[in-house]
N, C-alpha and C. Protein backbone atom coordinates (compact mmCIF):
# COMPACT_ATOMS: atom_id res chain seq x y z
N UNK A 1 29.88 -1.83 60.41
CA UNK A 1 28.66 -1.31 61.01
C UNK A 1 28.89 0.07 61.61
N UNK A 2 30.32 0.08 61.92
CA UNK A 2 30.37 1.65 62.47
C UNK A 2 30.68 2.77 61.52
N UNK A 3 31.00 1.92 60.65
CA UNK A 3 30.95 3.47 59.16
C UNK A 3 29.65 3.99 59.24
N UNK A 4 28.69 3.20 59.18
CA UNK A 4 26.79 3.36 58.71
C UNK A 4 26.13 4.31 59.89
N UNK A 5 26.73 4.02 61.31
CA UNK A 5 26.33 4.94 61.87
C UNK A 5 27.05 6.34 61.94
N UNK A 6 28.09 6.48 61.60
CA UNK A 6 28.76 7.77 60.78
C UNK A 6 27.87 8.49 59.87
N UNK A 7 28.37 7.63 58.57
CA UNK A 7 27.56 7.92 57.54
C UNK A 7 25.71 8.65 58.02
N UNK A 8 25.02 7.95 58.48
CA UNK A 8 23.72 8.29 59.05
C UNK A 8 23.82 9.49 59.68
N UNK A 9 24.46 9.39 60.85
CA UNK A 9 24.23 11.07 61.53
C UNK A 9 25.24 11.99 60.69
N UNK A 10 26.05 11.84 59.89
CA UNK A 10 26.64 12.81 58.81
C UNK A 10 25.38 13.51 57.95
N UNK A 11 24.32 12.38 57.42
CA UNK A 11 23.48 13.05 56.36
C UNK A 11 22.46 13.29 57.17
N UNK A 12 22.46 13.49 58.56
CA UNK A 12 20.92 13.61 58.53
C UNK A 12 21.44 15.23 59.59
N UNK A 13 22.79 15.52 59.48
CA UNK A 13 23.43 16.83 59.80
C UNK A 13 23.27 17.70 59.42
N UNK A 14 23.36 16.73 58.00
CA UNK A 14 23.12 17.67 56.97
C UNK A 14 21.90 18.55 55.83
N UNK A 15 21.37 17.26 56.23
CA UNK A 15 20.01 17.33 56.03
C UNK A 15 19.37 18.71 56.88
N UNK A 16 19.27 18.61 57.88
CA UNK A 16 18.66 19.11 59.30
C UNK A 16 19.23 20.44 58.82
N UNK A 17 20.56 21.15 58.67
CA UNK A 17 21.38 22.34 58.40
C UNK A 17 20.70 22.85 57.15
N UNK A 18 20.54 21.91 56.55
CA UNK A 18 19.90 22.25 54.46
C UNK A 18 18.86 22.70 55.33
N UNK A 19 17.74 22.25 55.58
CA UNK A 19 16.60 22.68 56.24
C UNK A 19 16.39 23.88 56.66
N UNK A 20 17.03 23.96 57.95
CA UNK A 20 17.14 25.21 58.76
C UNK A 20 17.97 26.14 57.30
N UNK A 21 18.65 26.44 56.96
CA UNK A 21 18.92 27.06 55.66
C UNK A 21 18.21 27.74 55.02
N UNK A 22 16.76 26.88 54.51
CA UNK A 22 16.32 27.19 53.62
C UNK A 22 15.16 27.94 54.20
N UNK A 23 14.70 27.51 55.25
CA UNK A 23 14.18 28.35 55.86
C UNK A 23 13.95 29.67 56.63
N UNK A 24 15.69 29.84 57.11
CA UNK A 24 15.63 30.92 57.72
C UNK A 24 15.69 31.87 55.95
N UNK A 25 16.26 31.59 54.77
CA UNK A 25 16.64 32.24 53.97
C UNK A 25 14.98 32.58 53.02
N UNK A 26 13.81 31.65 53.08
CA UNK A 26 12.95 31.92 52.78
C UNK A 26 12.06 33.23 53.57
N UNK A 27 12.38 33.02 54.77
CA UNK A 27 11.58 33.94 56.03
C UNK A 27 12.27 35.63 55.31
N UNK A 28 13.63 35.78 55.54
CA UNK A 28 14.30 36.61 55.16
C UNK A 28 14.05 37.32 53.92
N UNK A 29 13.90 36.53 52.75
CA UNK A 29 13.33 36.49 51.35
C UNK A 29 12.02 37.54 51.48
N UNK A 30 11.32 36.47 52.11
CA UNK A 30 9.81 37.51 52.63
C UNK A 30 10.32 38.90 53.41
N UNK A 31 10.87 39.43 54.00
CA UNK A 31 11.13 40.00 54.85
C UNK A 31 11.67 41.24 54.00
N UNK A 32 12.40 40.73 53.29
CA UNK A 32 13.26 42.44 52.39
C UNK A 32 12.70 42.53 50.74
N UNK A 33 11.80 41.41 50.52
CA UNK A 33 10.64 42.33 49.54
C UNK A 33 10.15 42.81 49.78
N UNK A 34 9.16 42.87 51.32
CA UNK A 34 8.49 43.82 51.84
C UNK A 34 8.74 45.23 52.34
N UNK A 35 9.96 45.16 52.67
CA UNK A 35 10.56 45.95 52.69
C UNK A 35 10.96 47.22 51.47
N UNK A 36 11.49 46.35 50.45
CA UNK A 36 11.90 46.82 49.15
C UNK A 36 10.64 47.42 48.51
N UNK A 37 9.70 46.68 48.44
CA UNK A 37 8.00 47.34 48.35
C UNK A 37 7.52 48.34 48.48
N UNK A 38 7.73 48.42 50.21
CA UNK A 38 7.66 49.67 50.60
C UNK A 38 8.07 50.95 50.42
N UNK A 39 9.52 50.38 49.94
CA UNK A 39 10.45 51.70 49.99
C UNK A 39 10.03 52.14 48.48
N UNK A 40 9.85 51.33 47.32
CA UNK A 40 9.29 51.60 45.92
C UNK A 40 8.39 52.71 46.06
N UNK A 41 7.08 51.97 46.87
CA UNK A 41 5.72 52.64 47.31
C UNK A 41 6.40 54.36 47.25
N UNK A 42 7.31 54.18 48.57
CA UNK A 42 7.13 55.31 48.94
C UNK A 42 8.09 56.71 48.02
N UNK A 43 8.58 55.98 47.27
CA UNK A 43 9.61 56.45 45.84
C UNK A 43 8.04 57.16 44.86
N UNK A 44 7.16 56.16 44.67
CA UNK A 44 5.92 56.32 43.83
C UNK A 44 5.02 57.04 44.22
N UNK A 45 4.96 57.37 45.68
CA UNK A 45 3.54 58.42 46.02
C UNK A 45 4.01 59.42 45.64
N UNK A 46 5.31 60.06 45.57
CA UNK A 46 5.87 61.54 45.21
C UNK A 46 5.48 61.83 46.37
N UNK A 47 5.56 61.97 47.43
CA UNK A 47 5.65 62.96 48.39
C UNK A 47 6.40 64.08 48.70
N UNK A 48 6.03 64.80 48.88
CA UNK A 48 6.27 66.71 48.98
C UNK A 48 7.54 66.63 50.55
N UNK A 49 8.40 67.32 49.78
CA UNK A 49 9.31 68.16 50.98
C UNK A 49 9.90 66.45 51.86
N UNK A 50 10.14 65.84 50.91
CA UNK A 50 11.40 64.71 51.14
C UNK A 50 11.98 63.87 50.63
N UNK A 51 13.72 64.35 50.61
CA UNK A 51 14.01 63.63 49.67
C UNK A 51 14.22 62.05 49.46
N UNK A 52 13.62 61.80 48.37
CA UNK A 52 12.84 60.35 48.17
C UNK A 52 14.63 59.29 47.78
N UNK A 53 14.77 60.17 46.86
CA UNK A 53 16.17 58.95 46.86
C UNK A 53 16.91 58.66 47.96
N UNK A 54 17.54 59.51 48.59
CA UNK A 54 17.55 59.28 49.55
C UNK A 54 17.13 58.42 51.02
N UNK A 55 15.70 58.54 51.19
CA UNK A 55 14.92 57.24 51.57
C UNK A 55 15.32 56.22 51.52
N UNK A 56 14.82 56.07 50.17
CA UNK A 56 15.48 54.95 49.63
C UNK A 56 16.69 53.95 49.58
N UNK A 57 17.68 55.02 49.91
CA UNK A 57 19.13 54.45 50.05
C UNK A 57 19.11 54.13 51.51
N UNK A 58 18.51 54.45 51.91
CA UNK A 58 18.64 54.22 53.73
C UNK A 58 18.08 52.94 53.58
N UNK A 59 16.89 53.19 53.69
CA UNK A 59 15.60 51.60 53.47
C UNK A 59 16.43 50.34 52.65
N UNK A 60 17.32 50.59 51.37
CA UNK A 60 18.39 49.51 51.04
C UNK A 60 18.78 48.97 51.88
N UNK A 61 20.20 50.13 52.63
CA UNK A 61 20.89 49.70 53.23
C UNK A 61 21.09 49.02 54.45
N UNK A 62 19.69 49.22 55.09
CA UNK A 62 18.69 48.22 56.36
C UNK A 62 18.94 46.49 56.05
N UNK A 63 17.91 47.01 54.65
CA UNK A 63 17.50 45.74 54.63
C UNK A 63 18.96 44.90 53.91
N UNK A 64 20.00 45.46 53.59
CA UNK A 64 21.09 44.89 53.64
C UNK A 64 21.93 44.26 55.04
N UNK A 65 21.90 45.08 55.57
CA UNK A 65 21.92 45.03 57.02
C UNK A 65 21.18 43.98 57.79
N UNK A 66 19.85 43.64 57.48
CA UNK A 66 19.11 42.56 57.95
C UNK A 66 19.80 41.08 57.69
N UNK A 67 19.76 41.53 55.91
CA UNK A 67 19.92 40.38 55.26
C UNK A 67 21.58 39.23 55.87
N UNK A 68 22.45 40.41 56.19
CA UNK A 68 23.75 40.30 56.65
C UNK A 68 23.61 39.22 58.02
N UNK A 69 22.62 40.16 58.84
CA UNK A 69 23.15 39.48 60.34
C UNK A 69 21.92 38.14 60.19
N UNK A 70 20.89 38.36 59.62
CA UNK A 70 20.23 36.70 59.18
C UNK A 70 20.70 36.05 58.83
N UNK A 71 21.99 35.92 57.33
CA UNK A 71 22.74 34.65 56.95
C UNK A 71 23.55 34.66 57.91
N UNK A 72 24.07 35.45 57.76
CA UNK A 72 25.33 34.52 59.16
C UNK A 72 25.34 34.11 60.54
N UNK A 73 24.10 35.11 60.98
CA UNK A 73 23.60 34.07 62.29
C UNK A 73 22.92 32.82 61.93
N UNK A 74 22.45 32.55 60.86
CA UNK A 74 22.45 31.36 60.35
C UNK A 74 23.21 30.05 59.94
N UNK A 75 24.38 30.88 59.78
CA UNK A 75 25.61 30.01 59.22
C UNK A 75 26.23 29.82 60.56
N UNK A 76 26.18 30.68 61.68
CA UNK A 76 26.94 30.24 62.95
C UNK A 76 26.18 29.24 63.73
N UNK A 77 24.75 29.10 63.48
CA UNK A 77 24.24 28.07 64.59
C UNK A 77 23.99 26.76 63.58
N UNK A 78 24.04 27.07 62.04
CA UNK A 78 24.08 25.65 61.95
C UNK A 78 25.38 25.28 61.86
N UNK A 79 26.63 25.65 61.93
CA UNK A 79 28.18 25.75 62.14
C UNK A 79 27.87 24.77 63.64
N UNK A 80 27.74 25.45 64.65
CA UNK A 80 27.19 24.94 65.77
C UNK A 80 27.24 23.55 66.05
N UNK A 81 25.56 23.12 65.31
CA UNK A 81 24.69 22.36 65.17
C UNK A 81 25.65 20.95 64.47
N UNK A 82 26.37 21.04 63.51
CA UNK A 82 27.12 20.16 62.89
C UNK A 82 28.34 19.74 64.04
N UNK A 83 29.09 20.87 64.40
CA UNK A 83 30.15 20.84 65.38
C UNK A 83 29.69 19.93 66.14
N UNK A 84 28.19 19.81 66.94
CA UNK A 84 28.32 19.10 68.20
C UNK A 84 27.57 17.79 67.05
N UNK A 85 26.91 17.53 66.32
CA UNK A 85 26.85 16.17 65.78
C UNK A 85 27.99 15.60 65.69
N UNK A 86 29.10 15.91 64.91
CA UNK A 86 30.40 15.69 64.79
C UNK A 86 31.06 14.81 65.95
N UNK A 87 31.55 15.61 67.01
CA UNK A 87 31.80 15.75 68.23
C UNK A 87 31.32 14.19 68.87
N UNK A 88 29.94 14.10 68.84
CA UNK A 88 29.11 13.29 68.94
C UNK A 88 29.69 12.12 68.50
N UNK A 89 29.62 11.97 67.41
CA UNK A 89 29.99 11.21 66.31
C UNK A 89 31.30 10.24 67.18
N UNK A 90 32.29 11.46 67.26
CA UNK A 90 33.58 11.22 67.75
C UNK A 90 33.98 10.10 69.00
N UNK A 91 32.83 10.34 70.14
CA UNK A 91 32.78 9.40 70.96
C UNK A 91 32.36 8.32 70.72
N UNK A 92 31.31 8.28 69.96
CA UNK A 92 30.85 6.85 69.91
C UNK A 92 31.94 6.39 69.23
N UNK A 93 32.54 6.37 68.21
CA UNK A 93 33.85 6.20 67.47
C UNK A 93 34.57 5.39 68.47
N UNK A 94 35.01 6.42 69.37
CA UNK A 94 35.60 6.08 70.66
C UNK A 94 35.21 5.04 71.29
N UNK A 95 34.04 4.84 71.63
CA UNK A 95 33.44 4.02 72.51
C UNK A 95 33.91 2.14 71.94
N UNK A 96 33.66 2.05 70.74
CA UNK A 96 33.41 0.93 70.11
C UNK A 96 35.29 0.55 70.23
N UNK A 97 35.67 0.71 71.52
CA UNK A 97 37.54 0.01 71.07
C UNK A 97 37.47 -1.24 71.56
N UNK A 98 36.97 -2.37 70.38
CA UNK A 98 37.28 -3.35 71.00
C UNK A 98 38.56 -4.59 70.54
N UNK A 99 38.73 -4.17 69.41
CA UNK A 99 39.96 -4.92 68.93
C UNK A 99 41.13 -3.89 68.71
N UNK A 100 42.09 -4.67 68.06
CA UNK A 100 42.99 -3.51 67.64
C UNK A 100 42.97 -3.02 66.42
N UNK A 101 41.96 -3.11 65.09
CA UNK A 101 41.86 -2.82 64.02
C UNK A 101 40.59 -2.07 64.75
N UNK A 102 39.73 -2.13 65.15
CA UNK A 102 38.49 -1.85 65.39
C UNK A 102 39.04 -0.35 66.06
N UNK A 103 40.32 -0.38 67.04
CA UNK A 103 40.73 0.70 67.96
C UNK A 103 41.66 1.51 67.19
N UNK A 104 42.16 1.56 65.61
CA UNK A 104 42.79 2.06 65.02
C UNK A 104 41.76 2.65 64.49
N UNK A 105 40.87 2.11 63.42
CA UNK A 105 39.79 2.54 62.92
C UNK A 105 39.01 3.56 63.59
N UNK A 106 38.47 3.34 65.01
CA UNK A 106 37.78 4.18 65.79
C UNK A 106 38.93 5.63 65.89
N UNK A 107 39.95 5.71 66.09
CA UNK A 107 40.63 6.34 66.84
C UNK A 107 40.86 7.34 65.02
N UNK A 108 41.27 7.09 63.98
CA UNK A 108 41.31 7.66 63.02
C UNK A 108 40.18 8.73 62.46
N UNK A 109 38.83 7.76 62.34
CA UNK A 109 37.42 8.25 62.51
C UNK A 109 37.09 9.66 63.57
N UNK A 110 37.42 9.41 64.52
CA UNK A 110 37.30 10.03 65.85
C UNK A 110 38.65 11.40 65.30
N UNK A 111 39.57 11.57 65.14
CA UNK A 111 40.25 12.55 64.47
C UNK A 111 39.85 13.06 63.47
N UNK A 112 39.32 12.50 62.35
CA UNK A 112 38.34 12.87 61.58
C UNK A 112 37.43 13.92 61.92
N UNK A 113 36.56 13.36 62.61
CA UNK A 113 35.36 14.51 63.35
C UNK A 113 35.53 15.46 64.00
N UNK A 114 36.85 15.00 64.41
CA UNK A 114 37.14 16.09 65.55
C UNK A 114 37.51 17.27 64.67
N UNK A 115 38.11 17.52 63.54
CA UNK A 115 38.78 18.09 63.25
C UNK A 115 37.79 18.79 62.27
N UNK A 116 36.53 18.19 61.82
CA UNK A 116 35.62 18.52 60.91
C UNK A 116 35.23 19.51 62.15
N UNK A 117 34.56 19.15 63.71
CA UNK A 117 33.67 20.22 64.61
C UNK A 117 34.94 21.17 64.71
N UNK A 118 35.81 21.11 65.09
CA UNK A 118 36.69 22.25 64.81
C UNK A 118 36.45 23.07 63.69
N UNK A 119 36.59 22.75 62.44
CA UNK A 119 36.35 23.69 61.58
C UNK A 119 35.38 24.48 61.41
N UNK A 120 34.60 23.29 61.86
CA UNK A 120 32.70 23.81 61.29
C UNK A 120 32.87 25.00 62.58
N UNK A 121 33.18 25.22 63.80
CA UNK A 121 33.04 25.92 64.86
C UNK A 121 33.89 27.38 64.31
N UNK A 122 35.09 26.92 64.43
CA UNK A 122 35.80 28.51 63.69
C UNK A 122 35.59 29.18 62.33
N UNK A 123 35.05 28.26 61.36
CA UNK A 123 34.61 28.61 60.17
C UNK A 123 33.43 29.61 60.36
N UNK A 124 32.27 29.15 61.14
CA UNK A 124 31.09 29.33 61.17
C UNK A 124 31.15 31.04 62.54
N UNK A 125 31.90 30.74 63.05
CA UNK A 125 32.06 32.36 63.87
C UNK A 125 32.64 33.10 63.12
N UNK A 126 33.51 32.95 62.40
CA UNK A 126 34.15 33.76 61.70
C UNK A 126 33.38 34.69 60.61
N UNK A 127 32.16 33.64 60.28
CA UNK A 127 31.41 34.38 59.09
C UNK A 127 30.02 35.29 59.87
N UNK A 128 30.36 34.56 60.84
CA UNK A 128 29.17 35.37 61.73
C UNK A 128 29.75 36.79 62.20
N UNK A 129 31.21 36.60 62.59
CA UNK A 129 32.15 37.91 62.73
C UNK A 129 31.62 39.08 61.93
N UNK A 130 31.88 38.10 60.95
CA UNK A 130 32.25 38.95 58.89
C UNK A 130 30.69 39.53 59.02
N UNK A 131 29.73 38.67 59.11
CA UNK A 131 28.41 39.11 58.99
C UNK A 131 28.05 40.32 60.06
N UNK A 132 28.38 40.25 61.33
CA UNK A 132 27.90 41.34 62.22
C UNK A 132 29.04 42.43 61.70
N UNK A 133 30.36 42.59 61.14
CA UNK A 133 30.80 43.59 60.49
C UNK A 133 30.71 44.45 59.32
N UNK A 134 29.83 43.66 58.30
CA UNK A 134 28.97 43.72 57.22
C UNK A 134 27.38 44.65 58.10
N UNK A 135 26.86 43.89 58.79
CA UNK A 135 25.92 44.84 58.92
C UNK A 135 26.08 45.98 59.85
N UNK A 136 27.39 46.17 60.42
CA UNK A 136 27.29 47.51 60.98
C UNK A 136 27.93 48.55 60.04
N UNK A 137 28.55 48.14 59.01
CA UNK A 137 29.37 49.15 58.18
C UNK A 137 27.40 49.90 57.16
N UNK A 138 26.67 48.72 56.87
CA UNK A 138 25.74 48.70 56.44
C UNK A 138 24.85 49.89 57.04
N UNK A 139 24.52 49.66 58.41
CA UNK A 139 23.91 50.29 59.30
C UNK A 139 24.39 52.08 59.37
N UNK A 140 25.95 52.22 59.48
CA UNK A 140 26.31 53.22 59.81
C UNK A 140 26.21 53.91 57.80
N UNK A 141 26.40 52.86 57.11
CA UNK A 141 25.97 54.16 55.73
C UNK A 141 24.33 54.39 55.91
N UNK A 142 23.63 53.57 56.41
CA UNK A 142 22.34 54.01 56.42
C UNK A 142 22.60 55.31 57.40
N UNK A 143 23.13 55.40 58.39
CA UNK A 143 23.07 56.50 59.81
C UNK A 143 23.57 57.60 58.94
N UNK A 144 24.40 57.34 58.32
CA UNK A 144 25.03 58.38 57.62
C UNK A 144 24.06 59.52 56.67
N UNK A 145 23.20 58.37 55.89
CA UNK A 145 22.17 59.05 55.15
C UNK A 145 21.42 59.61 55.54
N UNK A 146 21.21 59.62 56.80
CA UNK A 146 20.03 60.12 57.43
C UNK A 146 20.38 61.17 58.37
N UNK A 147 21.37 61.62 58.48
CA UNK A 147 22.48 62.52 58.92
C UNK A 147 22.68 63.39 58.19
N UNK A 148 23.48 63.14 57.18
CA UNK A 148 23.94 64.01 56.14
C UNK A 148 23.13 64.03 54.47
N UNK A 149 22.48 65.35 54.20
CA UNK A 149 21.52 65.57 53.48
C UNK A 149 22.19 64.60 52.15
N UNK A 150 21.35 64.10 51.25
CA UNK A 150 21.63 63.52 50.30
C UNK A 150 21.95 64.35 48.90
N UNK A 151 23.21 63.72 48.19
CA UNK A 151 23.31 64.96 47.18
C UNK A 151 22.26 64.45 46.06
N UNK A 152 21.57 63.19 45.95
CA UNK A 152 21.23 62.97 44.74
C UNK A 152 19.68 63.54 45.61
N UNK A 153 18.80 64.42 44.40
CA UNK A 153 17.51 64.73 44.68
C UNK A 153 16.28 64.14 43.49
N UNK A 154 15.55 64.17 44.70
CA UNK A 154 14.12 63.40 43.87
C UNK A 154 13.29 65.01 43.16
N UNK A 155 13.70 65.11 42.07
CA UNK A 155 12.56 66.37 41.22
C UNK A 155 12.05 66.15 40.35
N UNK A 156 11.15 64.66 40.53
CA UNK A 156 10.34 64.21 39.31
C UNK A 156 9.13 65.21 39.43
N UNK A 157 8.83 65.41 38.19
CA UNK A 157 7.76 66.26 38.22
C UNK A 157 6.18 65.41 38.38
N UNK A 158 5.23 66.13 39.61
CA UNK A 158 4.05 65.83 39.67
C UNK A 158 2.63 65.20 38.64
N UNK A 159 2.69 64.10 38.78
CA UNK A 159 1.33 63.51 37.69
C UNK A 159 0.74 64.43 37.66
N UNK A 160 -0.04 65.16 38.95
CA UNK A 160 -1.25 65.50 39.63
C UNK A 160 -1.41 66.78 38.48
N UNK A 161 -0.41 67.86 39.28
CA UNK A 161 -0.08 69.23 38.76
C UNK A 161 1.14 69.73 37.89
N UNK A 162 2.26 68.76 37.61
CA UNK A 162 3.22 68.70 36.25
C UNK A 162 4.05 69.79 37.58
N UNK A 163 3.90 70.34 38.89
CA UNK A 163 5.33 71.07 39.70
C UNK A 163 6.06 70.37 39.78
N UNK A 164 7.41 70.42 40.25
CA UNK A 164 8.36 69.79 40.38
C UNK A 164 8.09 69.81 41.96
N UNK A 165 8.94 68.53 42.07
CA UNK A 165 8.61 67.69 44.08
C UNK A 165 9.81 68.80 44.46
N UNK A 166 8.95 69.21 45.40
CA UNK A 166 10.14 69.88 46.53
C UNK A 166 10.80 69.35 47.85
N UNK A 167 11.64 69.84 48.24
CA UNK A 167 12.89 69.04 48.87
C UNK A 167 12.84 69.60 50.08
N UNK A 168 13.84 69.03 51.25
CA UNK A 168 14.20 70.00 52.42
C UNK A 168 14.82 71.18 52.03
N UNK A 169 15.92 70.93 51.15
CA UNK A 169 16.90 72.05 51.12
C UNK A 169 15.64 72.97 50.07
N UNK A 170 14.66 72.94 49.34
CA UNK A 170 14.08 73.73 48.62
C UNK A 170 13.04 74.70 49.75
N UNK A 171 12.71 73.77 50.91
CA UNK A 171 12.07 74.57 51.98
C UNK A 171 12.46 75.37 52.87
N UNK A 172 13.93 75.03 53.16
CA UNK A 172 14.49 75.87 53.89
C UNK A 172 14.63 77.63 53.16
N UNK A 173 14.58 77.04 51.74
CA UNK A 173 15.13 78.42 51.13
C UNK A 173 13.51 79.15 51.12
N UNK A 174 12.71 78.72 50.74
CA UNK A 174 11.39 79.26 50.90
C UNK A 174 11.42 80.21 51.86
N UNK A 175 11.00 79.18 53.03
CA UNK A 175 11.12 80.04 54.61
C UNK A 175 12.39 81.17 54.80
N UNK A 176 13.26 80.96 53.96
CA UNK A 176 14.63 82.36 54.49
C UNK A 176 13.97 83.36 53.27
C-alpha cells in the first residue's frame, strides 16, 4: 500500500510539471510570434533612414533572450515543485516504520526520494543558471547592435518610387 501512495504523488508530479510546461511554453509561443511579426512588419514597410536588418537582429535577439529566461525559469520552479513532492514523499516513507521489513523498505524508498529532490533541485538551478547566462550574452549582442552601426544594410529598392532605402550612414553623408 505504500508503493501506491508513491507511485500516486510521483504521477500526479508529474502530471502537474507537464502542465505548467506546456503552458508557460504555449504563453511564450504566443509571445515571440508576435514579436517576430512585428519585426517582419517592420522589415516590410521599408522605412526611410533605418537600418532595417539590423532591427531586426536586435528584435531576434530579445526575443531569444525572452525565450531563454522563460524556459528555464520554468524548468527551475518546476525542478522546485518536484523537489518538495519528493521530499514529501520521503517522510511519509519515514513515517510508516512499523516492522522491520516495512522499516527497511521505508528507509530505502525514503533515500530514493531524497536523492531524486536533490537532483531535481541542482539540476533545475543549474539550467536556470545556464538560462539567465544565455539570455544575457543574448541581451548584450542585442546592446551591441544597437550600439554599433550594423555592417549588413537594408537597400531594397522602393515599391512606391523604385529609390533605393536610405540609411543612417547615407544621411549623415547627405548633411556633410
Amino acid at each position: 500500500m505504500l508503493i501506491d501512495y508513491f507511485l500516486v504523488a510521483r504521477l500526479v508530479a508529474v502530471f502537474l510539471a507537464a502542465v505548467l510546461r506546456v503552458a508557460v511554453a504555449f504563453l511564450v509561443g504566443d509571445v515571440l510570434v508576435a514579436v517576430r511579426l512585428v519585426a517582419v512588419r517592420l522589415v516590410a514597410a521599408d522605412f526611410v533612414a533605418v537600418d532595417l536588418a539590423g532591427a531586426f537582429l536586435v528584435v531576434d535577439l530579445l526575443a531569444d533572450a525572452l525565450l531563454a529566461v522563460a524556459f528555464f525559469a520554468d524548468a527551475f520552479f518546476a525542478g522546485a515543485f518536484l523537489a518538495v513532492v519528493r521530499f514529501a514523499a520521503a517522510l511519509v516513507a519515514l513515517a510508516f516504520l512499523a516492522t522491520d521489513f516495512t522499516a527497511f523498505l521505508a528507509t530505502v524508498l525514503a533515500g530514493a526520494f531524497l536523492a531524486g529532490a536533490f537532483f531535481a533541485v541542482v539540476f533545475r538551478a543549474g539550467a536556470f543558471v545556464a538560462g539567465a547566462f544565455f539570455a544575457t550574452v543574448f541581451l548584450a549582442a542585442a546592446t551591441c547592435c544597437l550600439l554599433v552601426e550594423s555592417p549588413i544594410r537594408c537597400r531594397a529598392s522602393s515599391v512606391m518610387d523604385g529609390r533605393p532605402v536610405a540609411t543612417t550612414h547615407d544621411l549623415g553623408n547627405i548633411e556633410a
